[in-house]
XYZ file of C-alpha atoms in Angstrom:
295
model
C 36.218 -122.538 80.964
C 33.036 -122.701 83.068
C 33.040 -118.988 83.906
C 33.189 -117.960 80.254
C 30.484 -120.435 79.239
C 28.099 -119.139 81.890
C 28.965 -115.524 81.128
C 28.102 -116.086 77.478
C 24.867 -117.945 78.242
C 23.747 -115.252 80.674
C 24.501 -112.299 78.381
C 20.777 -111.522 78.334
C 20.967 -110.746 82.088
C 23.551 -107.955 82.026
C 21.432 -105.016 83.201
C 20.909 -103.451 86.615
C 18.519 -106.251 87.670
C 20.577 -109.085 86.237
C 18.730 -112.398 86.004
C 15.632 -110.804 87.499
C 14.859 -109.739 83.925
C 13.519 -113.289 83.514
C 10.953 -112.604 86.224
C 8.444 -110.789 84.021
C 5.085 -109.396 85.187
C 3.400 -112.301 83.397
C 5.469 -114.786 85.409
C 4.580 -112.999 88.645
C 0.890 -113.313 87.731
C 1.405 -116.998 86.952
C 3.209 -117.498 90.272
C 0.132 -116.246 92.114
C -1.662 -119.358 90.841
C 0.556 -121.408 93.163
C -1.504 -120.206 96.131
C -4.017 -122.907 97.085
C -4.113 -123.465 100.846
C -3.185 -119.900 101.798
C -0.571 -121.125 104.279
C 2.480 -118.897 104.813
C 5.904 -120.185 105.879
C 9.109 -118.292 106.626
C 12.358 -119.249 104.918
C 14.512 -117.214 107.319
C 16.322 -118.130 110.510
C 15.956 -115.933 113.600
C 18.591 -113.197 113.810
C 21.221 -114.292 116.338
C 22.840 -112.092 118.964
C 25.177 -114.664 120.570
C 28.781 -115.233 119.533
C 29.503 -118.651 118.051
C 32.102 -120.408 115.888
C 30.169 -119.410 112.769
C 29.087 -116.042 114.136
C 32.053 -114.071 115.550
C 30.255 -110.768 114.853
C 26.686 -111.410 115.990
C 23.926 -108.883 115.576
C 23.690 -106.367 118.381
C 20.270 -105.797 119.911
C 19.787 -103.353 122.729
C 16.845 -101.751 124.386
C 17.042 -97.980 124.059
C 14.473 -97.338 126.745
C 13.190 -98.977 129.929
C 9.424 -98.635 129.653
C 8.796 -100.910 132.622
C 10.091 -98.318 135.054
C 7.453 -95.791 135.962
C 5.068 -97.038 133.273
C 2.100 -97.642 135.537
C 0.160 -94.733 134.058
C 0.149 -92.655 130.891
C 1.623 -93.461 127.491
C 5.049 -95.078 127.091
C 6.932 -96.760 124.230
C 9.257 -99.749 124.292
C 12.212 -99.007 122.014
C 15.176 -100.957 120.727
C 17.917 -100.849 118.081
C 19.785 -103.386 115.970
C 23.169 -103.486 114.220
C 24.535 -106.407 112.230
C 27.128 -107.697 109.789
C 24.889 -108.520 106.832
C 27.217 -110.972 105.064
C 28.003 -113.331 107.940
C 27.720 -117.111 108.242
C 24.693 -117.283 110.523
C 21.945 -114.832 109.575
C 19.674 -115.089 106.525
C 20.539 -112.422 103.973
C 20.385 -111.386 100.328
C 23.459 -110.522 98.246
C 23.058 -107.624 95.827
C 24.883 -107.770 92.494
C 27.524 -105.319 93.746
C 28.590 -107.761 96.479
C 30.995 -109.808 94.335
C 34.083 -108.178 92.821
C 36.093 -110.376 90.452
C 39.134 -109.243 88.488
C 38.350 -105.609 89.198
C 34.763 -105.632 88.006
C 31.199 -106.266 89.123
C 28.532 -108.099 87.132
C 28.238 -106.839 83.562
C 31.748 -105.388 83.540
C 30.870 -102.505 85.872
C 34.019 -101.093 87.454
C 34.717 -102.092 91.046
C 35.400 -98.401 91.720
C 31.625 -97.940 91.780
C 31.701 -99.464 95.276
C 32.978 -96.815 97.659
C 33.104 -96.345 101.414
C 29.933 -94.317 101.012
C 28.112 -97.212 99.364
C 27.638 -98.803 95.955
C 26.722 -96.474 93.102
C 25.755 -99.318 90.764
C 24.097 -102.745 91.064
C 23.172 -102.029 94.679
C 20.245 -103.233 96.771
C 18.236 -100.377 95.235
C 17.599 -102.645 92.226
C 15.277 -104.797 94.366
C 13.641 -101.980 96.295
C 10.233 -103.142 95.066
C 10.919 -106.653 96.306
C 11.135 -109.962 94.484
C 7.928 -111.924 93.942
C 7.780 -115.106 91.906
C 7.391 -118.857 91.780
C 9.662 -120.545 94.287
C 10.817 -124.157 93.936
C 12.504 -126.052 96.784
C 14.788 -128.945 95.813
C 15.633 -131.072 98.861
C 18.923 -132.892 98.228
C 19.193 -134.656 101.635
C 15.680 -136.036 101.055
C 16.842 -137.323 97.677
C 19.850 -139.058 99.231
C 17.939 -140.374 102.244
C 19.996 -138.485 104.838
C 19.086 -135.684 107.288
C 21.761 -133.347 105.903
C 24.817 -133.195 103.694
C 28.088 -133.239 105.585
C 30.400 -130.212 105.366
C 32.506 -130.397 102.226
C 29.890 -132.318 100.250
C 28.719 -130.992 96.892
C 25.332 -130.689 95.209
C 25.737 -131.492 91.523
C 23.597 -130.725 88.485
C 22.632 -134.409 88.474
C 21.423 -134.039 92.082
C 19.206 -131.109 91.100
C 17.745 -132.973 88.137
C 17.173 -136.111 90.246
C 15.497 -134.067 93.000
C 13.148 -132.619 90.390
C 12.169 -136.111 89.302
C 11.776 -137.432 92.851
C 9.658 -134.453 93.916
C 7.658 -134.216 90.684
C 8.767 -130.587 90.408
C 10.148 -128.660 87.478
C 12.311 -125.548 87.695
C 11.346 -123.085 84.977
C 12.476 -119.780 83.529
C 12.192 -116.917 85.990
C 11.788 -119.213 89.004
C 13.342 -118.630 92.414
C 15.336 -121.804 93.091
C 15.954 -122.862 96.685
C 18.345 -125.750 97.362
C 18.307 -127.488 100.740
C 21.547 -129.086 101.971
C 20.375 -129.457 105.586
C 22.842 -126.957 107.043
C 20.310 -125.573 109.531
C 19.163 -128.987 110.753
C 22.750 -130.109 111.293
C 23.500 -126.905 113.176
C 20.410 -127.315 115.372
C 21.099 -130.952 116.209
C 24.906 -130.972 116.460
C 25.644 -127.340 117.323
C 27.363 -124.556 115.422
C 30.753 -125.098 113.804
C 33.233 -122.998 111.838
C 31.100 -122.862 108.689
C 33.532 -120.505 106.974
C 35.979 -123.431 106.804
C 33.643 -126.380 106.270
C 30.156 -126.443 104.762
C 28.066 -128.201 102.135
C 27.021 -126.330 99.022
C 26.713 -126.430 95.266
C 29.455 -127.697 92.998
C 30.367 -124.907 90.562
C 29.320 -127.067 87.608
C 25.773 -127.184 89.038
C 25.380 -123.594 87.838
C 24.956 -124.968 84.307
C 21.615 -126.407 85.462
C 20.579 -122.906 86.544
C 21.740 -121.410 83.261
C 19.747 -123.992 81.308
C 16.596 -123.079 83.222
C 17.249 -119.307 83.350
C 16.357 -119.067 87.017
C 16.029 -115.571 88.493
C 17.282 -116.134 92.055
C 19.274 -118.786 93.952
C 18.830 -119.394 97.671
C 20.312 -121.957 100.040
C 20.290 -122.882 103.712
C 24.074 -122.618 103.723
C 26.363 -120.234 101.888
C 25.558 -121.813 98.474
C 29.329 -122.343 98.143
C 31.022 -125.474 99.457
C 34.002 -125.153 101.788
C 36.762 -126.012 101.304
C 36.467 -124.683 97.768
C 36.776 -127.089 94.863
C 38.334 -124.360 92.714
C 41.990 -123.583 93.251
C 42.583 -119.907 93.931
C 38.884 -118.998 94.243
C 37.263 -119.418 97.654
C 33.687 -118.717 96.519
C 33.333 -119.995 92.949
C 29.529 -120.277 93.124
C 29.285 -116.633 94.187
C 31.550 -115.625 91.312
C 29.608 -117.667 88.769
C 26.128 -116.860 90.071
C 26.458 -113.172 90.941
C 29.285 -111.969 88.728
C 28.801 -114.062 85.581
C 25.048 -114.788 85.650
C 23.589 -111.787 87.489
C 21.805 -113.904 90.104
C 20.825 -112.395 93.419
C 21.822 -114.924 96.090
C 20.137 -115.670 99.396
C 22.483 -117.258 101.933
C 21.818 -119.048 105.222
C 18.086 -119.419 104.846
C 16.286 -122.228 106.658
C 13.928 -124.751 105.085
C 13.116 -126.877 108.137
C 9.688 -125.217 108.397
C 8.937 -125.314 104.676
C 10.079 -128.834 103.721
C 7.521 -130.720 105.869
C 4.724 -128.461 104.610
C 5.723 -129.180 101.001
C 5.870 -132.886 101.832
C 2.425 -132.816 103.422
C 0.861 -130.878 100.541
C 2.606 -133.020 97.932
C 4.097 -130.090 96.030
C 7.385 -128.219 96.133
C 6.485 -124.998 94.353
C 4.863 -121.922 95.863
C 4.485 -118.179 95.572
C 7.494 -116.549 97.218
C 7.762 -112.965 98.445
C 11.199 -111.521 99.247
C 11.281 -108.019 100.737
C 14.793 -106.684 101.465
C 15.131 -103.616 103.652
C 15.291 -100.266 101.866
C 18.995 -99.661 102.461
C 20.232 -97.174 99.835
C 23.476 -98.119 98.039
C 23.899 -101.295 100.128
C 25.545 -104.581 99.091
C 22.918 -106.739 100.793
C 20.190 -106.970 103.395
C 18.864 -109.229 106.107
C 15.784 -110.859 104.670
C 12.734 -112.910 105.607
C 11.399 -114.631 102.475
C 7.837 -115.909 102.791
C 6.469 -118.934 100.943
C 2.738 -118.791 100.262
C 1.218 -122.178 99.449
């Protein structure tokens, strides 16, 4: 059974930080050597406030003051507030290890009862309060296949990941932050939003063996990382179960690589220093996030 194989192979990553244990201080220092041009590129999409087929609960942004009225003299402040559903199908976000509950437990066998209405008392976002900094590698599967994007329902396999490495002259190593482009954002921009909860491209569950072989620390995608419809009967999000629950991987969903991919192409390299800084939200299951690639 794939779940049990990955659980056994990831037994080393069973602590509070999960697979981030592979991201040692020495590997962070080595990742800094990826900086050559000094160019910075965002991997996040703008937060959306409009309702759409993939965004029925958009973020709410309101101005809490009207500084333009009577602001001709003296000191005034423009003020606003935001509220959002972190784990939606439109906004870029990070999943903490307490996000996935499977058979009554969290990653490492922690009881699901540790997640309460007051927040998560274990494996929460607090584990990455100091951020995640490491060597990022972008594998561009549509580029490999010669298409602008993968169609909803299509799968990225382990063979695709290995072939993308070869085509891009890149190698995913232990402790790396792996980003897999399926072209979700480009398709959405060019064709419009659709019901991504029902149909989307993502990784095939068996592709997680590639990640286990390389002992990656983080997985990020420009979709949900999971394909829909699911390929696994009775489990709607098998990649989330395997990655978060079995392997202790923090996931980043609904990123965007349309800014980064052409820069990597132009510079002839697909690895970079990556800085991920979640919000300091105590006991939370995730956070909106704006990862930055530094080339």
